Amino acid sequence: MGEPILNLIASPVDLAKEYEEIEQLTSDMIATLNYGGEKTGLAAPQVFVSKRVVIFRISKQSKSRYESVVGEEIPLTIMINPSIKPMSNVLEDGYEACLSVPGLMGIVPRYRDIEYTYSDLEGKTHCVRASGFHSRVVQHECDHLDGLLYPKRIKDLSNFGFSDVMTGIVP
Ligand code: NI
């Protein structure tokens, strides 16, 4: 947090022209995601590339860290040029953390139900409905592509703090 690149609108990817560098980028991002323990998602601006690329996965472990929701597990997904459409105006509060905001966490309102669309590395378009934690993760990661870190979305900053303190009070 504080790096100017994290506040920029990232550029769309043209896979026909950039395939090799984007494939290398996603491979580097996966290595970063896997480095040193379980992490949920990463957006290209977080590794200093201002391109519309996101990777994420949802495991039982990542889910149980912040909330006790039982839902589907999502395998590692690479999203090129993702976009999000809310399916209703219902917002849900939930805890979030971020590799770019180490040591902190906070309560962020997000759309409960979304539909998101993205291209995979082969250029195939996918359209997915998501709710709950899955929906939250996709919104958090796509925010990075529009220069938004989650603290900007916290409504009450008394719900923002150090993870080791907050974890003690998360119900
Ligand atoms: Ni993040």
Coordinates of C-alpha atoms and ligand atoms in Angstrom, one line a residue, residues 41-43 46 96-101 110 137 140-141 143-144 148-150, ligand 1:
G41 CA -5.9 -14.3 -4.7
L42 CA -3.5 -11.9 -6.5
A43 CA -3.9 -9.2 -9.1
Q46 CA 0.3 -6.2 -6.9
E96 CA -10.8 -9.1 4.2
A97 CA -7.0 -9.0 4.1
C98 CA -4.6 -8.4 1.3
L99 CA -1.0 -9.2 0.4
S100 CA -0.5 -5.5 -0.4
V101 CA -1.7 -4.5 3.1
R110 CA -19.5 -6.4 -1.0
V137 CA -12.9 -12.7 -3.4
H140 CA -11.6 -7.8 -4.0
E141 CA -9.2 -8.9 -6.7
D143 CA -10.9 -3.9 -7.4
H144 CA -7.1 -4.1 -7.7
L148 CA -8.8 0.2 -5.3
L149 CA -7.4 -1.4 -2.1
Y150 CA -10.0 -2.8 0.3
Ligands
NI1 NI -5.7 -7.7 -2.4

